[in-house]
PDB file of C-alpha atoms (C1' of nucleotides) in Angstrom:
ATOM      1  CA  UNK A  23      38.642 114.159  44.165  1.00 46.00           C
ATOM      2  CA  UNK A  24      41.355 115.646  46.324  1.00 46.00           C
ATOM      3  CA  UNK A  25      43.475 113.331  48.377  1.00 45.00           C
ATOM      4  CA  UNK A  26      44.931 114.039  51.763  1.00 45.00           C
ATOM      5  CA  UNK A  27      48.363 114.650  50.322  1.00 43.00           C
ATOM      6  CA  UNK A  28      47.042 117.437  48.153  1.00 37.00           C
ATOM      7  CA  UNK A  29      47.202 115.730  44.786  1.00 39.00           C
ATOM      8  CA  UNK A  30      44.302 114.781  42.570  1.00 39.00           C
ATOM      9  CA  UNK A  31      43.312 111.331  41.403  1.00 38.00           C
ATOM     10  CA  UNK A  32      41.134 108.381  42.175  1.00 40.00           C
ATOM     11  CA  UNK A  33      42.082 106.743  45.442  1.00 45.00           C
ATOM     12  CA  UNK A  34      43.417 103.216  45.354  1.00 57.00           C
ATOM     13  CA  UNK A  35      40.644 100.922  46.471  1.00 63.00           C
ATOM     14  CA  UNK A  36      41.919  98.381  48.923  1.00 71.00           C
ATOM     15  CA  UNK A  37      39.878  96.697  51.599  1.00 74.00           C
ATOM     16  CA  UNK A  38      41.524  96.002  54.915  1.00 76.00           C
ATOM     17  CA  UNK A  39      41.716  92.267  54.451  1.00 80.00           C
ATOM     18  CA  UNK A  40      43.124  92.715  50.984  1.00 87.00           C
ATOM     19  CA  UNK A  41      45.777  94.984  52.371  1.00 90.00           C
ATOM     20  CA  UNK A  42      46.878  92.331  54.823  1.00 94.00           C
ATOM     21  CA  UNK A  43      46.844  89.650  52.180  1.00 95.00           C
ATOM     22  CA  UNK A  44      48.889  91.834  49.885  1.00 95.00           C
ATOM     23  CA  UNK A  45      51.462  92.535  52.571  1.00 96.00           C
ATOM     24  CA  UNK A  46      51.646  88.874  53.407  1.00 96.00           C
ATOM     25  CA  UNK A  47      52.058  87.754  49.827  1.00 96.00           C
ATOM     26  CA  UNK A  48      54.770  90.252  49.066  1.00 96.00           C
ATOM     27  CA  UNK A  49      56.700  89.456  52.230  1.00 96.00           C
ATOM     28  CA  UNK A  50      56.623  85.735  51.586  1.00 96.00           C
ATOM     29  CA  UNK A  51      57.555  86.135  47.935  1.00 95.00           C
ATOM     30  CA  UNK A  52      60.367  88.395  49.017  1.00 94.00           C
ATOM     31  CA  UNK A  53      61.728  85.796  51.409  1.00 94.00           C
ATOM     32  CA  UNK A  54      61.623  83.156  48.715  1.00 92.00           C
ATOM     33  CA  UNK A  55      63.271  85.284  46.068  1.00 88.00           C
ATOM     34  CA  UNK A  56      66.962  85.994  46.066  1.00 84.00           C
ATOM     35  CA  UNK A  57      66.604  89.717  46.557  1.00 88.00           C
ATOM     36  CA  UNK A  58      68.836  91.102  49.306  1.00 92.00           C
ATOM     37  CA  UNK A  59      66.829  91.233  52.505  1.00 89.00           C
ATOM     38  CA  UNK A  60      66.886  94.787  53.699  1.00 95.00           C
ATOM     39  CA  UNK A  61      65.965  96.048  57.113  1.00 95.00           C
ATOM     40  CA  UNK A  62      62.647  97.834  57.432  1.00 95.00           C
ATOM     41  CA  UNK A  63      64.532 101.112  57.805  1.00 96.00           C
ATOM     42  CA  UNK A  64      66.699 100.371  54.808  1.00 97.00           C
ATOM     43  CA  UNK A  65      63.616  99.659  52.721  1.00 97.00           C
ATOM     44  CA  UNK A  66      61.932 102.821  53.903  1.00 97.00           C
ATOM     45  CA  UNK A  67      65.042 104.870  53.205  1.00 98.00           C
ATOM     46  CA  UNK A  68      65.465 103.433  49.729  1.00 98.00           C
ATOM     47  CA  UNK A  69      61.855 103.996  48.782  1.00 98.00           C
ATOM     48  CA  UNK A  70      61.878 107.469  50.244  1.00 98.00           C
ATOM     49  CA  UNK A  71      64.882 108.485  48.160  1.00 98.00           C
ATOM     50  CA  UNK A  72      63.203 107.269  45.007  1.00 97.00           C
ATOM     51  CA  UNK A  73      59.663 108.424  45.639  1.00 96.00           C
ATOM     52  CA  UNK A  74      60.102 111.732  47.412  1.00 96.00           C
ATOM     53  CA  UNK A  75      61.408 114.838  45.672  1.00 96.00           C
ATOM     54  CA  UNK A  76      65.093 115.676  46.240  1.00 95.00           C
ATOM     55  CA  UNK A  77      67.237 116.841  47.820  1.00 97.00           C
ATOM     56  CA  UNK A  78      67.770 114.157  50.467  1.00 98.00           C
ATOM     57  CA  UNK A  79      70.219 114.833  53.249  1.00 97.00           C
ATOM     58  CA  UNK A  80      71.182 112.578  56.135  1.00 98.00           C
ATOM     59  CA  UNK A  81      69.622 114.839  58.683  1.00 97.00           C
ATOM     60  CA  UNK A  82      66.446 115.226  56.651  1.00 97.00           C
ATOM     61  CA  UNK A  83      66.096 111.512  56.153  1.00 98.00           C
ATOM     62  CA  UNK A  84      66.716 110.881  59.826  1.00 97.00           C
ATOM     63  CA  UNK A  85      63.992 113.350  60.734  1.00 96.00           C
ATOM     64  CA  UNK A  86      61.289 112.209  58.335  1.00 96.00           C
ATOM     65  CA  UNK A  87      62.015 108.520  58.794  1.00 96.00           C
ATOM     66  CA  UNK A  88      62.264 108.872  62.543  1.00 95.00           C
ATOM     67  CA  UNK A  89      65.654 107.246  62.921  1.00 96.00           C
ATOM     68  CA  UNK A  90      68.972 108.381  64.352  1.00 97.00           C
ATOM     69  CA  UNK A  91      71.661 109.910  62.166  1.00 97.00           C
ATOM     70  CA  UNK A  92      74.094 107.015  62.668  1.00 98.00           C
ATOM     71  CA  UNK A  93      71.368 104.635  61.551  1.00 97.00           C
ATOM     72  CA  UNK A  94      70.925 106.633  58.352  1.00 98.00           C
ATOM     73  CA  UNK A  95      74.671 106.656  57.739  1.00 98.00           C
ATOM     74  CA  UNK A  96      74.885 102.908  58.127  1.00 98.00           C
ATOM     75  CA  UNK A  97      71.837 102.308  55.963  1.00 98.00           C
ATOM     76  CA  UNK A  98      73.479 104.432  53.277  1.00 98.00           C
ATOM     77  CA  UNK A  99      76.631 102.366  53.635  1.00 97.00           C
ATOM     78  CA  UNK A 100      74.724  99.191  52.992  1.00 97.00           C
ATOM     79  CA  UNK A 101      72.592 100.557  50.162  1.00 98.00           C
ATOM     80  CA  UNK A 102      75.700 102.088  48.675  1.00 97.00           C
ATOM     81  CA  UNK A 103      77.527  98.768  48.764  1.00 96.00           C
ATOM     82  CA  UNK A 104      74.561  97.314  46.892  1.00 96.00           C
ATOM     83  CA  UNK A 105      74.849 100.212  44.441  1.00 97.00           C
ATOM     84  CA  UNK A 106      71.219 101.111  45.060  1.00 98.00           C
ATOM     85  CA  UNK A 107      72.074 104.630  46.104  1.00 98.00           C
ATOM     86  CA  UNK A 108      74.984 107.040  45.876  1.00 97.00           C
ATOM     87  CA  UNK A 109      76.416 109.788  48.050  1.00 97.00           C
ATOM     88  CA  UNK A 110      77.356 113.129  46.604  1.00 97.00           C
ATOM     89  CA  UNK A 111      78.764 116.113  48.424  1.00 96.00           C
ATOM     90  CA  UNK A 112      76.691 119.228  48.132  1.00 96.00           C
ATOM     91  CA  UNK A 113      78.960 121.729  46.437  1.00 95.00           C
ATOM     92  CA  UNK A 114      76.845 124.638  47.578  1.00 95.00           C
ATOM     93  CA  UNK A 115      77.178 123.621  51.228  1.00 96.00           C
ATOM     94  CA  UNK A 116      79.939 121.108  51.621  1.00 96.00           C
ATOM     95  CA  UNK A 117      78.638 119.954  54.947  1.00 97.00           C
ATOM     96  CA  UNK A 118      75.647 118.302  53.337  1.00 97.00           C
ATOM     97  CA  UNK A 119      75.488 114.937  51.651  1.00 97.00           C
ATOM     98  CA  UNK A 120      73.019 114.520  48.825  1.00 98.00           C
ATOM     99  CA  UNK A 121      71.672 111.023  48.434  1.00 98.00           C
ATOM    100  CA  UNK A 122      71.104 110.202  44.800  1.00 98.00           C
ATOM    101  CA  UNK A 123      69.488 107.412  42.842  1.00 98.00           C
ATOM    102  CA  UNK A 124      71.319 104.896  40.709  1.00 98.00           C
ATOM    103  CA  UNK A 125      70.362 102.812  37.707  1.00 97.00           C
ATOM    104  CA  UNK A 126      70.702  99.601  39.666  1.00 97.00           C
ATOM    105  CA  UNK A 127      68.485 100.936  42.406  1.00 97.00           C
ATOM    106  CA  UNK A 128      65.849 101.940  39.883  1.00 97.00           C
ATOM    107  CA  UNK A 129      65.940  98.469  38.368  1.00 96.00           C
ATOM    108  CA  UNK A 130      65.588  96.860  41.760  1.00 96.00           C
ATOM    109  CA  UNK A 131      62.616  99.022  42.628  1.00 96.00           C
ATOM    110  CA  UNK A 132      60.917  98.310  39.335  1.00 95.00           C
ATOM    111  CA  UNK A 133      61.258  94.593  39.947  1.00 94.00           C
ATOM    112  CA  UNK A 134      59.893  95.018  43.426  1.00 95.00           C
ATOM    113  CA  UNK A 135      56.990  97.066  42.073  1.00 95.00           C
ATOM    114  CA  UNK A 136      56.190  94.296  39.629  1.00 94.00           C
ATOM    115  CA  UNK A 137      56.224  91.819  42.488  1.00 94.00           C
ATOM    116  CA  UNK A 138      53.732  93.942  44.407  1.00 94.00           C
ATOM    117  CA  UNK A 139      51.478  94.360  41.369  1.00 93.00           C
ATOM    118  CA  UNK A 140      51.648  90.658  40.543  1.00 92.00           C
ATOM    119  CA  UNK A 141      50.786  89.748  44.125  1.00 92.00           C
ATOM    120  CA  UNK A 142      47.921  92.217  44.217  1.00 90.00           C
ATOM    121  CA  UNK A 143      46.461  90.722  41.066  1.00 88.00           C
ATOM    122  CA  UNK A 144      46.111  87.381  42.842  1.00 85.00           C
ATOM    123  CA  UNK A 145      44.135  88.717  45.758  1.00 83.00           C
ATOM    124  CA  UNK A 146      40.344  88.481  45.596  1.00 76.00           C
ATOM    125  CA  UNK A 147      38.598  91.547  46.931  1.00 64.00           C
ATOM    126  CA  UNK A 148      36.411  90.597  49.858  1.00 47.00           C
ATOM    127  CA  UNK A 149      34.344  93.691  50.422  1.00 39.00           C
ATOM    128  CA  UNK A 150      35.777  95.586  47.486  1.00 38.00           C
ATOM    129  CA  UNK A 151      35.017  99.165  48.444  1.00 36.00           C
ATOM    130  CA  UNK A 152      37.555  99.382  51.267  1.00 30.00           C
TER     131      UNK A 152
ATOM    132  CA  UNK B  12      36.921  85.597  37.367  1.00 45.00           C
ATOM    133  CA  UNK B  13      39.183  82.975  38.849  1.00 45.00           C
ATOM    134  CA  UNK B  14      42.386  84.054  40.490  1.00 45.00           C
ATOM    135  CA  UNK B  15      45.651  82.191  40.519  1.00 46.00           C
ATOM    136  CA  UNK B  16      45.107  81.027  44.071  1.00 43.00           C
ATOM    137  CA  UNK B  17      41.911  79.274  43.092  1.00 37.00           C
ATOM    138  CA  UNK B  18      39.417  81.627  44.694  1.00 39.00           C
ATOM    139  CA  UNK B  19      36.896  83.867  43.020  1.00 39.00           C
ATOM    140  CA  UNK B  20      36.671  87.608  43.100  1.00 38.00           C
ATOM    141  CA  UNK B  21      37.703  90.781  41.365  1.00 39.00           C
ATOM    142  CA  UNK B  22      41.440  91.284  41.445  1.00 46.00           C
ATOM    143  CA  UNK B  23      42.807  94.205  43.385  1.00 57.00           C
ATOM    144  CA  UNK B  24      43.700  96.878  40.897  1.00 63.00           C
ATOM    145  CA  UNK B  25      47.066  98.327  41.734  1.00 72.00           C
ATOM    146  CA  UNK B  26      49.432  99.894  39.268  1.00 75.00           C
ATOM    147  CA  UNK B  27      53.129  99.368  39.790  1.00 76.00           C
ATOM    148  CA  UNK B  28      53.843 102.889  40.879  1.00 80.00           C
ATOM    149  CA  UNK B  29      50.932 102.816  43.278  1.00 87.00           C
ATOM    150  CA  UNK B  30      52.295  99.639  44.769  1.00 90.00           C
ATOM    151  CA  UNK B  31      55.610 101.270  45.497  1.00 94.00           C
ATOM    152  CA  UNK B  32      53.953 104.351  46.906  1.00 95.00           C
ATOM    153  CA  UNK B  33      51.769 102.205  49.114  1.00 95.00           C
ATOM    154  CA  UNK B  34      54.731 100.233  50.406  1.00 96.00           C
ATOM    155  CA  UNK B  35      56.625 103.422  51.062  1.00 96.00           C
ATOM    156  CA  UNK B  36      53.774 105.092  52.879  1.00 96.00           C
ATOM    157  CA  UNK B  37      53.105 102.128  55.122  1.00 96.00           C
ATOM    158  CA  UNK B  38      56.778 101.670  55.976  1.00 96.00           C
ATOM    159  CA  UNK B  39      57.231 105.298  56.898  1.00 96.00           C
ATOM    160  CA  UNK B  40      54.028 105.407  58.912  1.00 95.00           C
ATOM    161  CA  UNK B  41      55.148 102.250  60.662  1.00 94.00           C
ATOM    162  CA  UNK B  42      58.459 103.807  61.632  1.00 94.00           C
ATOM    163  CA  UNK B  43      56.700 106.836  63.012  1.00 92.00           C
ATOM    164  CA  UNK B  44      54.120 104.896  64.969  1.00 88.00           C
ATOM    165  CA  UNK B  45      54.929 103.175  68.217  1.00 84.00           C
ATOM    166  CA  UNK B  46      54.196  99.683  66.966  1.00 88.00           C
ATOM    167  CA  UNK B  47      56.929  97.182  67.792  1.00 91.00           C
ATOM    168  CA  UNK B  48      59.262  97.000  64.830  1.00 89.00           C
ATOM    169  CA  UNK B  49      59.356  93.406  63.737  1.00 95.00           C
ATOM    170  CA  UNK B  50      61.887  91.801  61.470  1.00 95.00           C
ATOM    171  CA  UNK B  51      60.764  91.044  57.948  1.00 95.00           C
ATOM    172  CA  UNK B  52      60.691  87.358  58.859  1.00 96.00           C
ATOM    173  CA  UNK B  53      58.739  88.030  62.004  1.00 97.00           C
ATOM    174  CA  UNK B  54      56.176  90.015  60.043  1.00 97.00           C
ATOM    175  CA  UNK B  55      55.900  87.308  57.422  1.00 97.00           C
ATOM    176  CA  UNK B  56      55.533  84.642  60.072  1.00 98.00           C
ATOM    177  CA  UNK B  57      52.864  86.555  61.947  1.00 98.00           C
ATOM    178  CA  UNK B  58      50.850  87.284  58.826  1.00 97.00           C
ATOM    179  CA  UNK B  59      51.187  83.729  57.627  1.00 97.00           C
ATOM    180  CA  UNK B  60      49.811  82.321  60.854  1.00 98.00           C
ATOM    181  CA  UNK B  61      46.801  84.597  60.651  1.00 97.00           C
ATOM    182  CA  UNK B  62      46.085  84.437  56.936  1.00 96.00           C
ATOM    183  CA  UNK B  63      46.884  80.857  56.030  1.00 96.00           C
ATOM    184  CA  UNK B  64      44.755  77.922  57.153  1.00 96.00           C
ATOM    185  CA  UNK B  65      46.037  75.946  60.151  1.00 95.00           C
ATOM    186  CA  UNK B  66      47.758  73.893  61.331  1.00 96.00           C
ATOM    187  CA  UNK B  67      51.075  75.715  61.520  1.00 98.00           C
ATOM    188  CA  UNK B  68      54.121  73.800  62.669  1.00 97.00           C
ATOM    189  CA  UNK B  69      57.661  75.030  63.056  1.00 98.00           C
ATOM    190  CA  UNK B  70      58.917  72.844  60.275  1.00 97.00           C
ATOM    191  CA  UNK B  71      56.096  73.840  57.958  1.00 97.00           C
ATOM    192  CA  UNK B  72      56.609  77.519  58.621  1.00 97.00           C
ATOM    193  CA  UNK B  73      60.331  77.169  58.081  1.00 97.00           C
ATOM    194  CA  UNK B  74      59.716  75.476  54.748  1.00 96.00           C
ATOM    195  CA  UNK B  75      57.104  77.828  53.336  1.00 96.00           C
ATOM    196  CA  UNK B  76      58.783  80.965  54.630  1.00 96.00           C
ATOM    197  CA  UNK B  77      62.197  79.783  53.521  1.00 95.00           C
ATOM    198  CA  UNK B  78      63.926  80.247  56.846  1.00 96.00           C
ATOM    199  CA  UNK B  79      65.806  77.916  59.159  1.00 96.00           C
ATOM    200  CA  UNK B  80      64.055  76.157  62.021  1.00 97.00           C
ATOM    201  CA  UNK B  81      65.996  78.010  64.724  1.00 97.00           C
ATOM    202  CA  UNK B  82      64.960  81.276  63.111  1.00 97.00           C
ATOM    203  CA  UNK B  83      61.320  80.195  63.343  1.00 98.00           C
ATOM    204  CA  UNK B  84      61.764  79.196  66.983  1.00 98.00           C
ATOM    205  CA  UNK B  85      63.261  82.568  67.882  1.00 98.00           C
ATOM    206  CA  UNK B  86      60.637  84.461  65.919  1.00 98.00           C
ATOM    207  CA  UNK B  87      58.002  82.546  67.862  1.00 98.00           C
ATOM    208  CA  UNK B  88      59.789  83.454  71.090  1.00 97.00           C
ATOM    209  CA  UNK B  89      59.593  87.129  70.226  1.00 97.00           C
ATOM    210  CA  UNK B  90      56.017  87.042  68.939  1.00 98.00           C
ATOM    211  CA  UNK B  91      55.054  84.996  71.957  1.00 97.00           C
ATOM    212  CA  UNK B  92      56.593  87.544  74.322  1.00 96.00           C
ATOM    213  CA  UNK B  93      54.486  90.155  72.539  1.00 96.00           C
ATOM    214  CA  UNK B  94      51.481  87.863  73.015  1.00 97.00           C
ATOM    215  CA  UNK B  95      50.795  87.966  69.290  1.00 97.00           C
ATOM    216  CA  UNK B  96      50.961  84.213  68.959  1.00 98.00           C
ATOM    217  CA  UNK B  97      50.842  81.149  71.173  1.00 97.00           C
ATOM    218  CA  UNK B  98      52.446  77.720  71.179  1.00 97.00           C
ATOM    219  CA  UNK B  99      50.413  74.616  71.785  1.00 97.00           C
ATOM    220  CA  UNK B 100      51.630  71.045  71.825  1.00 96.00           C
ATOM    221  CA  UNK B 101      49.934  68.791  69.341  1.00 96.00           C
ATOM    222  CA  UNK B 102      48.265  66.098  71.411  1.00 95.00           C
ATOM    223  CA  UNK B 103      47.990  63.771  68.452  1.00 95.00           C
ATOM    224  CA  UNK B 104      51.724  63.921  67.769  1.00 96.00           C
ATOM    225  CA  UNK B 105      53.508  65.374  70.741  1.00 96.00           C
ATOM    226  CA  UNK B 106      56.559  66.231  68.712  1.00 97.00           C
ATOM    227  CA  UNK B 107      54.723  68.962  66.903  1.00 97.00           C
ATOM    228  CA  UNK B 108      53.863  72.355  68.235  1.00 97.00           C
ATOM    229  CA  UNK B 109      50.896  74.172  66.806  1.00 97.00           C
ATOM    230  CA  UNK B 110      51.169  77.897  66.433  1.00 98.00           C
ATOM    231  CA  UNK B 111      47.911  79.570  67.328  1.00 97.00           C
ATOM    232  CA  UNK B 112      46.476  83.045  67.108  1.00 98.00           C
ATOM    233  CA  UNK B 113      45.736  85.321  70.030  1.00 97.00           C
ATOM    234  CA  UNK B 114      43.345  88.162  70.613  1.00 97.00           C
ATOM    235  CA  UNK B 115      46.154  90.633  70.959  1.00 97.00           C
ATOM    236  CA  UNK B 116      47.668  89.491  67.705  1.00 97.00           C
ATOM    237  CA  UNK B 117      44.366  89.857  65.932  1.00 97.00           C
ATOM    238  CA  UNK B 118      44.000  93.375  67.279  1.00 96.00           C
ATOM    239  CA  UNK B 119      47.486  94.282  66.160  1.00 96.00           C
ATOM    240  CA  UNK B 120      46.841  92.952  62.683  1.00 96.00           C
ATOM    241  CA  UNK B 121      43.575  94.797  62.396  1.00 95.00           C
ATOM    242  CA  UNK B 122      45.278  98.034  63.295  1.00 94.00           C
ATOM    243  CA  UNK B 123      47.977  97.331  60.772  1.00 95.00           C
ATOM    244  CA  UNK B 124      45.355  96.557  58.146  1.00 95.00           C
ATOM    245  CA  UNK B 125      43.684  99.871  58.840  1.00 94.00           C
ATOM    246  CA  UNK B 126      47.021 101.593  58.414  1.00 94.00           C
ATOM    247  CA  UNK B 127      47.485  99.954  55.020  1.00 94.00           C
ATOM    248  CA  UNK B 128      43.966 100.847  53.915  1.00 93.00           C
ATOM    249  CA  UNK B 129      44.323 104.410  55.136  1.00 92.00           C
ATOM    250  CA  UNK B 130      47.623 104.790  53.313  1.00 92.00           C
ATOM    251  CA  UNK B 131      46.185 103.302  50.141  1.00 90.00           C
ATOM    252  CA  UNK B 132      43.341 105.777  50.209  1.00 88.00           C
ATOM    253  CA  UNK B 133      45.838 108.626  50.011  1.00 85.00           C
ATOM    254  CA  UNK B 134      47.583 107.378  46.906  1.00 83.00           C
ATOM    255  CA  UNK B 135      46.406 108.761  43.584  1.00 76.00           C
ATOM    256  CA  UNK B 136      46.274 106.141  40.844  1.00 64.00           C
ATOM    257  CA  UNK B 137      48.659 107.091  38.079  1.00 47.00           C
ATOM    258  CA  UNK B 138      47.681 104.708  35.317  1.00 39.00           C
ATOM    259  CA  UNK B 139      44.784 103.205  37.231  1.00 38.00           C
ATOM    260  CA  UNK B 140      44.359  99.848  35.505  1.00 36.00           C
ATOM    261  CA  UNK B 141      47.550  98.280  36.831  1.00 30.00           C
TER     262      UNK B 141
ATOM    263  C1'  DA C  26      63.153  46.514  73.730  1.00 64.67           C
ATOM    264  C1'  DG C  27      66.482  48.512  70.403  1.00 64.67           C
ATOM    265  C1'  DG C  28      67.522  51.326  66.562  1.00 64.67           C
ATOM    266  C1'  DC C  29      66.254  54.919  63.424  1.00 64.67           C
ATOM    267  C1'  DT C  30      63.713  59.058  62.040  1.00 64.67           C
ATOM    268  C1'  DT C  31      61.419  63.308  62.960  1.00 64.67           C
ATOM    269  C1'  DT C  32      60.460  67.619  65.640  1.00 64.67           C
ATOM    270  C1'  DG C  33      61.471  71.527  68.113  1.00 64.67           C
ATOM    271  C1'  DT C  34      64.914  73.724  71.053  1.00 64.67           C
ATOM    272  C1'  DT C  35      69.422  75.360  72.632  1.00 64.67           C
ATOM    273  C1'  DG C  36      74.653  76.539  72.364  1.00 64.67           C
ATOM    274  C1'  DC C  37      77.864  78.812  69.958  1.00 64.67           C
ATOM    275  C1'  DG C  38      80.424  81.972  66.967  1.00 64.67           C
ATOM    276  C1'  DG C  39      79.847  85.582  63.881  1.00 64.67           C
ATOM    277  C1'  DA C  40      77.541  89.340  61.806  1.00 64.67           C
ATOM    278  C1'  DA C  41      74.388  93.299  61.730  1.00 64.67           C
ATOM    279  C1'  DC C  42      71.936  96.759  63.961  1.00 64.67           C
ATOM    280  C1'  DC C  43      70.809 100.553  67.205  1.00 64.67           C
ATOM    281  C1'  DG C  44      71.460 104.990  69.992  1.00 64.67           C
ATOM    282  C1'  DG C  45      74.392 108.234  72.491  1.00 64.67           C
ATOM    283  C1'  DA C  46      78.563 110.543  72.588  1.00 64.67           C
ATOM    284  C1'  DA C  47      82.662 112.236  70.641  1.00 64.67           C
ATOM    285  C1'  DC C  48      85.071 113.931  66.413  1.00 64.67           C
ATOM    286  C1'  DG C  49      86.688 116.443  62.067  1.00 64.67           C
ATOM    287  C1'  DG C  50      85.091 119.465  58.508  1.00 64.67           C
ATOM    288  C1'  DT C  51      82.361 123.316  56.952  1.00 64.67           C
ATOM    289  C1'  DA C  52      79.632 127.470  57.331  1.00 64.67           C
ATOM    290  C1'  DC C  53      78.235 131.667  59.498  1.00 64.67           C
ATOM    291  C1'  DC C  54      78.940 135.793  62.224  1.00 64.67           C
ATOM    292  C1'  DT C  55      81.234 139.571  64.585  1.00 64.67           C
TER     293       DT C  55
ATOM    294  C1'  DA D  28      90.974 135.357  63.108  1.00 64.67           C
ATOM    295  C1'  DG D  29      88.116 133.387  66.793  1.00 64.67           C
ATOM    296  C1'  DG D  30      83.873 131.448  68.370  1.00 64.67           C
ATOM    297  C1'  DT D  31      79.755 129.068  67.653  1.00 64.67           C
ATOM    298  C1'  DA D  32      76.474 126.168  65.192  1.00 64.67           C
ATOM    299  C1'  DC D  33      75.610 122.618  62.009  1.00 64.67           C
ATOM    300  C1'  DC D  34      76.469 118.248  59.268  1.00 64.67           C
ATOM    301  C1'  DG D  35      77.854 113.631  58.567  1.00 64.67           C
ATOM    302  C1'  DT D  36      80.844 110.006  60.297  1.00 64.67           C
ATOM    303  C1'  DT D  37      83.059 107.052  63.633  1.00 64.67           C
ATOM    304  C1'  DC D  38      83.581 104.916  68.125  1.00 64.67           C
ATOM    305  C1'  DC D  39      81.618 102.344  71.745  1.00 64.67           C
ATOM    306  C1'  DG D  40      78.653  99.142  74.469  1.00 64.67           C
ATOM    307  C1'  DG D  41      74.780  96.459  74.236  1.00 64.67           C
ATOM    308  C1'  DT D  42      71.167  93.981  71.920  1.00 64.67           C
ATOM    309  C1'  DT D  43      69.332  91.134  68.275  1.00 64.67           C
ATOM    310  C1'  DC D  44      69.591  88.112  64.614  1.00 64.67           C
ATOM    311  C1'  DC D  45      71.254  84.256  61.769  1.00 64.67           C
ATOM    312  C1'  DG D  46      72.791  79.407  60.534  1.00 64.67           C
ATOM    313  C1'  DC D  47      75.096  75.254  61.762  1.00 64.67           C
ATOM    314  C1'  DA D  48      75.553  71.689  64.814  1.00 64.67           C
ATOM    315  C1'  DA D  49      74.317  69.142  68.809  1.00 64.67           C
ATOM    316  C1'  DC D  50      70.545  67.760  71.786  1.00 64.67           C
ATOM    317  C1'  DA D  51      66.237  65.734  74.301  1.00 64.67           C
ATOM    318  C1'  DA D  52      61.698  64.097  73.413  1.00 64.67           C
ATOM    319  C1'  DA D  53      58.495  61.605  70.772  1.00 64.67           C
ATOM    320  C1'  DG D  54      57.090  58.534  67.201  1.00 64.67           C
ATOM    321  C1'  DC D  55      57.795  54.479  64.158  1.00 64.67           C
ATOM    322  C1'  DC D  56      59.139  49.952  62.901  1.00 64.67           C
ATOM    323  C1'  DT D  57      60.919  45.212  63.215  1.00 64.67           C
TER     324       DT D  57
END
DNA sequence: AGGCTTTGTTGCGGAACCGGAACGGTACCT
DNA sequence: AGGTACCGTTCCGGTTCCGCAACAAAGCCT
C-alpha cells in the first residue's frame, strides 16, 4: 500500500477520537513532567530537524514551518541553549547555517517518543478502523 | 483487554517512531493551517474540558494540569474569546465556576481530530507492533 | 453576627515571543 | 573592483504569557 508521502507501509490506524485522546494525554503528561516546555514552533522545529532529511537551513526551516526568519533564529537560540540542536556554518557556502542534531536532543526525543507510545497504549480504540 | 485507565478495548498500536512522526506531522500541518495557535496549556485545557467528565472548576483544572490558577483564568479568557468554552457560575456553590463546552469548540476539536487522523494515515509503520 | 476558609479574578513586574525593518557578511556576476 | 542578491542575525515596538501576591465574593462554623 502506497502512502501519500510516497513511501510504502501499513498506515497507522487511529480513529479520530483516539487521536484526540492521545493528544490530550501526551499534553497533560508533558505538563506534569519536568521536561522543558517548548513553544509549538520550537517543538515543530526540533522534530523537523530530527525527522526530515538534512540539510536544514534557517531560510528552509522558516519556509516549510511557515514562520519568520527571526522566529527561527530565536527558536534555534533556545534549542541551542538546551543543547538539543547545534549550529554549524556551511563551509561550501558560508552564508548558510546548517542545523544539526545533538546527542542530548536525540535522548530527549526518544523519551518523548516513549511518552507518546505509553500514552497511546492506554487509549481504548472506539471505532478501531479510523 | 483492560487498559490502565480502567476501560476496555484494544490498545492503539503506535510504535515510538510513528508517534514522533505523527506529532511532527500534526504540528507542521497546524502551523500551516489558519487555526488559532494556542499555547500548550491552552490546548491541554481545551482538550481536558472536552475529554474528561465534568464538572471542571478552575481549581481542579489548575491542579490536574499542573498550572497556576491565574494561568487557568487567562487561558479561559482566551478560549472564551474564541468561543471554544464558556463559564457558568455554579448555583449550588456560587464560588465555583463551571467550565462548559460550546458548539464552536466541538467543531474545532473535530476538525483537529480529523487532522490527526489524516496525518496518522500517512505514516508508514516502521516496526508496527509498538 | 464575627471570624476563618475557599474560590476565582486582577495588579504587577518580569520574561518570552512575534514580525518587519535594518545590518554585516558572503556569494555571484560583469 | 563594484554592484546586486542572498543569508542569518539583531534591533525595535508591541503583544502575550507566567507566577506571586492581594483582593472581593461566597461559604462554613461557632
